[in-house]
Structures are given as structure tokens and as C-alpha cells.
Amino acid sequence: MRGKRSGTGAALLAGGLAAAGLAFAPTAVAVTPQAAAITANCGVFGGGAATLTAAQDGTAATLTLTSTAITAPLALGQDTISSTLTLVKPDGTATAFTGTRNPAMAVGDPVTVGPLDGTVASGDSLEAYGGSLRMTVFGIPITCRATGPQSPGPFVFD
């Protein structure tokens, strides 16, 4: 009977230590950098500084663009802007992030679109310069392009 109890106790202790190890395991930063600055030109709709914020969960990734320099040309309801943000890899191929998520905006409010959903592979390096942001607002297409490389550099996904 005594041998059975210590075997059970050892098994419980080992299981507890394994669970504690999982609970305290460090979490990996999935994408670096998590934010980058760009300057965008949206043609007749304006342009200026914008921030891209990235997040990753496995092969699923999201990007959000926020700009105080690019403003809403019309009052816009929540989730009414259809957006496709295209970033490019060093080999010139593109990865698209799409969605219809945005906050409600009054005329002249800073523009925010996202989080936009995309799929990435481990090691993907994605840059806004060479890509574009295409937004459709009330059926009107608006295309913005980065005027130079993003800073501090391309997004690299784990």
C-alpha cells in the first residue's frame, strides 16, 4: 500500500510541475516590430503620416492603420469602409490584409481602418512601401501608397 501512495504522489507532483511550467513559459513576440510609421499619399484625398500596428496568432495576422494626417472626407459609420492593405515581400510578391472594420468617424476625423485580417508564414518579411491601401467609401475607391520605406523596418512574422 505504501508503494502505491508514493507512486501516486510522484505522478501528481510531476503533473503539477508540468502544468506550472506551461503556465510560466515565456510567450514569444510573434511579430517585430509591432508598430511602424509610414508616410502615405492618397491622391486627391490627401496624405501624411500614418502608423501601422501588427499582431500575429500563428498564421493569422492583423494590421491596423491609424493616421491623424489623413482625415475622413465624409461622416462614416462604424464598419462601413471596405479595405485591402497590401504589403510586399522582398521578392516582390504581395500579402493582402482585408476587412470592413473601422470606428465611426465625423468629417475631418483621423482615419483608422482595421484590424484587417491576413495570413502569414513563419519568416515572412512584409513592407508597406511598394504596396497599397485601397479603401472603398460609399462606392468610391481611395488608394493610398507609402512614399518611402516604413520605419523601423519591415514586419517580420514568427
PDB file of C-alpha atoms in Angstrom:
ATOM      1  CA  MET A   1       0.000   0.000   0.000  1.00  0.00           C
ATOM      2  CA  ARG A   2       2.818   2.364   0.872  1.00  0.00           C
ATOM      3  CA  GLY A   3       4.497   1.988  -2.580  1.00  0.00           C
ATOM      4  CA  LYS A   4       1.228   2.778  -4.312  1.00  0.00           C
ATOM      5  CA  ARG A   5       0.785   6.075  -2.428  1.00  0.00           C
ATOM      6  CA  SER A   6       4.283   7.354  -3.194  1.00  0.00           C
ATOM      7  CA  GLY A   7       3.852   6.422  -6.867  1.00  0.00           C
ATOM      8  CA  THR A   8       0.592   8.347  -6.961  1.00  0.00           C
ATOM      9  CA  GLY A   9       2.164  11.297  -5.145  1.00  0.00           C
ATOM     10  CA  ALA A  10       5.105  11.345  -7.560  1.00  0.00           C
ATOM     11  CA  ALA A  11       2.738  11.292 -10.531  1.00  0.00           C
ATOM     12  CA  LEU A  12       0.702  14.168  -9.086  1.00  0.00           C
ATOM     13  CA  LEU A  13       3.871  16.153  -8.350  1.00  0.00           C
ATOM     14  CA  ALA A  14       5.191  15.594 -11.898  1.00  0.00           C
ATOM     15  CA  GLY A  15       1.834  16.622 -13.394  1.00  0.00           C
ATOM     16  CA  GLY A  16       1.713  19.726 -11.214  1.00  0.00           C
ATOM     17  CA  LEU A  17       5.239  20.745 -12.209  1.00  0.00           C
ATOM     18  CA  ALA A  18       4.438  20.236 -15.889  1.00  0.00           C
ATOM     19  CA  ALA A  19       1.311  22.398 -15.581  1.00  0.00           C
ATOM     20  CA  ALA A  20       3.246  25.087 -13.721  1.00  0.00           C
ATOM     21  CA  GLY A  21       5.916  25.024 -16.424  1.00  0.00           C
ATOM     22  CA  LEU A  22       3.277  25.686 -19.084  1.00  0.00           C
ATOM     23  CA  ALA A  23       1.721  28.460 -17.031  1.00  0.00           C
ATOM     24  CA  PHE A  24       5.048  30.247 -16.574  1.00  0.00           C
ATOM     25  CA  ALA A  25       6.504  29.562 -20.033  1.00  0.00           C
ATOM     26  CA  PRO A  26       7.553  32.801 -21.737  1.00  0.00           C
ATOM     27  CA  THR A  27       5.326  33.965 -24.556  1.00  0.00           C
ATOM     28  CA  ALA A  28       7.061  34.714 -27.828  1.00  0.00           C
ATOM     29  CA  VAL A  29       6.641  38.035 -29.543  1.00  0.00           C
ATOM     30  CA  ALA A  30       5.091  36.875 -32.791  1.00  0.00           C
ATOM     31  CA  VAL A  31       5.806  39.899 -34.984  1.00  0.00           C
ATOM     32  CA  THR A  32       8.531  42.539 -34.853  1.00  0.00           C
ATOM     33  CA  PRO A  33       8.247  45.441 -34.891  1.00  0.00           C
ATOM     34  CA  GLN A  34       4.714  45.648 -33.561  1.00  0.00           C
ATOM     35  CA  ALA A  35       4.263  49.160 -34.980  1.00  0.00           C
ATOM     36  CA  ALA A  36       5.820  51.081 -37.863  1.00  0.00           C
ATOM     37  CA  ALA A  37       5.469  54.595 -39.242  1.00  0.00           C
ATOM     38  CA  ILE A  38       4.846  55.410 -42.883  1.00  0.00           C
ATOM     39  CA  THR A  39       4.028  58.476 -44.938  1.00  0.00           C
ATOM     40  CA  ALA A  40       1.166  57.851 -47.334  1.00  0.00           C
ATOM     41  CA  ASN A  41      -0.120  59.655 -50.398  1.00  0.00           C
ATOM     42  CA  CYS A  42      -3.843  59.202 -51.075  1.00  0.00           C
ATOM     43  CA  GLY A  43      -4.011  61.415 -54.180  1.00  0.00           C
ATOM     44  CA  VAL A  44      -6.806  63.998 -54.115  1.00  0.00           C
ATOM     45  CA  PHE A  45      -7.887  62.625 -50.717  1.00  0.00           C
ATOM     46  CA  GLY A  46      -4.705  63.868 -49.016  1.00  0.00           C
ATOM     47  CA  GLY A  47      -1.929  62.087 -47.243  1.00  0.00           C
ATOM     48  CA  GLY A  48       0.616  62.271 -44.479  1.00  0.00           C
ATOM     49  CA  ALA A  49       1.983  60.308 -41.556  1.00  0.00           C
ATOM     50  CA  ALA A  50       0.331  57.066 -40.524  1.00  0.00           C
ATOM     51  CA  THR A  51       1.048  54.212 -38.120  1.00  0.00           C
ATOM     52  CA  LEU A  52       0.674  50.529 -38.928  1.00  0.00           C
ATOM     53  CA  THR A  53       0.160  48.203 -35.960  1.00  0.00           C
ATOM     54  CA  ALA A  54       0.616  44.448 -36.430  1.00  0.00           C
ATOM     55  CA  ALA A  55      -0.402  41.404 -34.394  1.00  0.00           C
ATOM     56  CA  GLN A  56       0.011  37.688 -35.027  1.00  0.00           C
ATOM     57  CA  ASP A  57      -1.522  34.464 -33.736  1.00  0.00           C
ATOM     58  CA  GLY A  58       0.033  31.543 -35.602  1.00  0.00           C
ATOM     59  CA  THR A  59      -0.561  32.052 -39.316  1.00  0.00           C
ATOM     60  CA  ALA A  60      -3.350  34.590 -38.667  1.00  0.00           C
ATOM     61  CA  ALA A  61      -2.202  38.195 -38.591  1.00  0.00           C
ATOM     62  CA  THR A  62      -3.899  41.589 -38.383  1.00  0.00           C
ATOM     63  CA  LEU A  63      -2.851  45.089 -39.357  1.00  0.00           C
ATOM     64  CA  THR A  64      -4.426  48.386 -38.330  1.00  0.00           C
ATOM     65  CA  LEU A  65      -3.691  51.742 -39.968  1.00  0.00           C
ATOM     66  CA  THR A  66      -4.197  54.937 -37.981  1.00  0.00           C
ATOM     67  CA  SER A  67      -3.490  58.449 -39.221  1.00  0.00           C
ATOM     68  CA  THR A  68      -4.128  61.909 -37.834  1.00  0.00           C
ATOM     69  CA  ALA A  69      -2.889  63.414 -41.130  1.00  0.00           C
ATOM     70  CA  ILE A  70      -5.340  61.502 -43.322  1.00  0.00           C
ATOM     71  CA  THR A  71      -8.867  62.518 -42.390  1.00  0.00           C
ATOM     72  CA  ALA A  72     -12.375  61.322 -43.191  1.00  0.00           C
ATOM     73  CA  PRO A  73     -13.784  63.179 -46.220  1.00  0.00           C
ATOM     74  CA  LEU A  74     -17.363  62.340 -45.105  1.00  0.00           C
ATOM     75  CA  ALA A  75     -19.096  61.194 -41.933  1.00  0.00           C
ATOM     76  CA  LEU A  76     -18.669  57.420 -41.814  1.00  0.00           C
ATOM     77  CA  GLY A  77     -20.483  54.795 -39.793  1.00  0.00           C
ATOM     78  CA  GLN A  78     -18.721  52.043 -37.891  1.00  0.00           C
ATOM     79  CA  ASP A  79     -17.521  49.135 -40.065  1.00  0.00           C
ATOM     80  CA  THR A  80     -18.503  50.796 -43.370  1.00  0.00           C
ATOM     81  CA  ILE A  81     -15.084  51.092 -45.060  1.00  0.00           C
ATOM     82  CA  SER A  82     -14.095  48.086 -47.133  1.00  0.00           C
ATOM     83  CA  SER A  83     -10.282  47.970 -47.002  1.00  0.00           C
ATOM     84  CA  THR A  84      -7.459  45.969 -48.525  1.00  0.00           C
ATOM     85  CA  LEU A  85      -3.951  46.677 -47.279  1.00  0.00           C
ATOM     86  CA  THR A  86      -1.290  45.066 -49.449  1.00  0.00           C
ATOM     87  CA  LEU A  87       2.268  44.656 -48.154  1.00  0.00           C
ATOM     88  CA  VAL A  88       5.162  43.304 -50.208  1.00  0.00           C
ATOM     89  CA  LYS A  89       7.843  40.711 -49.541  1.00  0.00           C
ATOM     90  CA  PRO A  90      11.478  41.206 -50.606  1.00  0.00           C
ATOM     91  CA  ASP A  91      10.828  39.005 -53.675  1.00  0.00           C
ATOM     92  CA  GLY A  92       8.041  41.361 -54.812  1.00  0.00           C
ATOM     93  CA  THR A  93       5.107  39.077 -54.030  1.00  0.00           C
ATOM     94  CA  ALA A  94       2.251  40.611 -52.055  1.00  0.00           C
ATOM     95  CA  THR A  95       0.227  39.677 -48.987  1.00  0.00           C
ATOM     96  CA  ALA A  96      -3.232  41.215 -48.562  1.00  0.00           C
ATOM     97  CA  PHE A  97      -4.985  42.114 -45.311  1.00  0.00           C
ATOM     98  CA  THR A  98      -8.709  42.743 -45.747  1.00  0.00           C
ATOM     99  CA  GLY A  99     -11.775  43.697 -43.766  1.00  0.00           C
ATOM    100  CA  THR A 100     -14.530  46.188 -43.090  1.00  0.00           C
ATOM    101  CA  ARG A 101     -13.579  47.236 -39.568  1.00  0.00           C
ATOM    102  CA  ASN A 102     -13.343  50.912 -38.668  1.00  0.00           C
ATOM    103  CA  PRO A 103     -14.677  53.191 -35.931  1.00  0.00           C
ATOM    104  CA  ALA A 104     -17.417  55.728 -36.700  1.00  0.00           C
ATOM    105  CA  MET A 105     -15.838  58.974 -37.948  1.00  0.00           C
ATOM    106  CA  ALA A 106     -17.128  62.520 -38.394  1.00  0.00           C
ATOM    107  CA  VAL A 107     -15.952  64.731 -41.269  1.00  0.00           C
ATOM    108  CA  GLY A 108     -12.313  65.619 -40.600  1.00  0.00           C
ATOM    109  CA  ASP A 109     -11.720  62.883 -38.011  1.00  0.00           C
ATOM    110  CA  PRO A 110      -8.452  60.941 -38.193  1.00  0.00           C
ATOM    111  CA  VAL A 111      -8.795  57.790 -40.301  1.00  0.00           C
ATOM    112  CA  THR A 112      -8.461  54.346 -38.709  1.00  0.00           C
ATOM    113  CA  VAL A 113      -9.048  51.093 -40.568  1.00  0.00           C
ATOM    114  CA  GLY A 114      -8.650  47.650 -39.105  1.00  0.00           C
ATOM    115  CA  PRO A 115      -7.763  45.367 -37.705  1.00  0.00           C
ATOM    116  CA  LEU A 116      -7.573  43.892 -41.206  1.00  0.00           C
ATOM    117  CA  ASP A 117      -7.115  40.121 -41.447  1.00  0.00           C
ATOM    118  CA  GLY A 118      -4.409  38.294 -43.375  1.00  0.00           C
ATOM    119  CA  THR A 119      -2.424  35.077 -43.438  1.00  0.00           C
ATOM    120  CA  VAL A 120       1.338  34.916 -42.940  1.00  0.00           C
ATOM    121  CA  ALA A 121       4.000  32.233 -42.857  1.00  0.00           C
ATOM    122  CA  SER A 122       6.843  31.955 -40.393  1.00  0.00           C
ATOM    123  CA  GLY A 123       9.681  34.193 -41.555  1.00  0.00           C
ATOM    124  CA  ASP A 124       7.532  36.456 -43.756  1.00  0.00           C
ATOM    125  CA  SER A 125       9.027  39.937 -44.045  1.00  0.00           C
ATOM    126  CA  LEU A 126       6.387  42.462 -45.144  1.00  0.00           C
ATOM    127  CA  GLU A 127       6.861  46.120 -46.098  1.00  0.00           C
ATOM    128  CA  ALA A 128       4.263  48.827 -46.830  1.00  0.00           C
ATOM    129  CA  TYR A 129       6.458  50.602 -49.401  1.00  0.00           C
ATOM    130  CA  GLY A 130       5.575  49.097 -52.758  1.00  0.00           C
ATOM    131  CA  GLY A 131       2.148  48.023 -51.516  1.00  0.00           C
ATOM    132  CA  SER A 132      -1.066  49.993 -51.117  1.00  0.00           C
ATOM    133  CA  LEU A 133      -4.149  50.625 -49.034  1.00  0.00           C
ATOM    134  CA  ARG A 134      -7.355  50.530 -51.045  1.00  0.00           C
ATOM    135  CA  MET A 135     -10.468  51.737 -49.243  1.00  0.00           C
ATOM    136  CA  THR A 136     -13.960  51.844 -50.687  1.00  0.00           C
ATOM    137  CA  VAL A 137     -16.146  54.502 -49.102  1.00  0.00           C
ATOM    138  CA  PHE A 138     -19.743  54.828 -50.393  1.00  0.00           C
ATOM    139  CA  GLY A 139     -18.632  53.055 -53.575  1.00  0.00           C
ATOM    140  CA  ILE A 140     -15.736  55.484 -54.123  1.00  0.00           C
ATOM    141  CA  PRO A 141     -12.304  53.820 -54.305  1.00  0.00           C
ATOM    142  CA  ILE A 142      -9.463  55.581 -52.486  1.00  0.00           C
ATOM    143  CA  THR A 143      -5.936  54.277 -52.956  1.00  0.00           C
ATOM    144  CA  CYS A 144      -3.069  55.279 -50.679  1.00  0.00           C
ATOM    145  CA  ARG A 145       0.575  54.384 -51.229  1.00  0.00           C
ATOM    146  CA  ALA A 146       3.563  54.699 -48.921  1.00  0.00           C
ATOM    147  CA  THR A 147       6.020  57.295 -50.230  1.00  0.00           C
ATOM    148  CA  GLY A 148       9.032  55.530 -48.706  1.00  0.00           C
ATOM    149  CA  PRO A 149      10.046  52.536 -46.575  1.00  0.00           C
ATOM    150  CA  GLN A 150       8.339  52.051 -43.241  1.00  0.00           C
ATOM    151  CA  SER A 151      10.264  52.817 -40.094  1.00  0.00           C
ATOM    152  CA  PRO A 152      11.674  50.971 -38.162  1.00  0.00           C
ATOM    153  CA  GLY A 153      11.617  48.439 -41.000  1.00  0.00           C
ATOM    154  CA  PRO A 154       9.542  45.582 -42.381  1.00  0.00           C
ATOM    155  CA  PHE A 155       7.281  43.456 -40.213  1.00  0.00           C
ATOM    156  CA  VAL A 156       8.861  40.046 -39.634  1.00  0.00           C
ATOM    157  CA  PHE A 157       6.469  37.298 -38.550  1.00  0.00           C
ATOM    158  CA  ASP A 158       7.425  34.250 -36.450  1.00  0.00           C
TER     159      ASP A 158
END
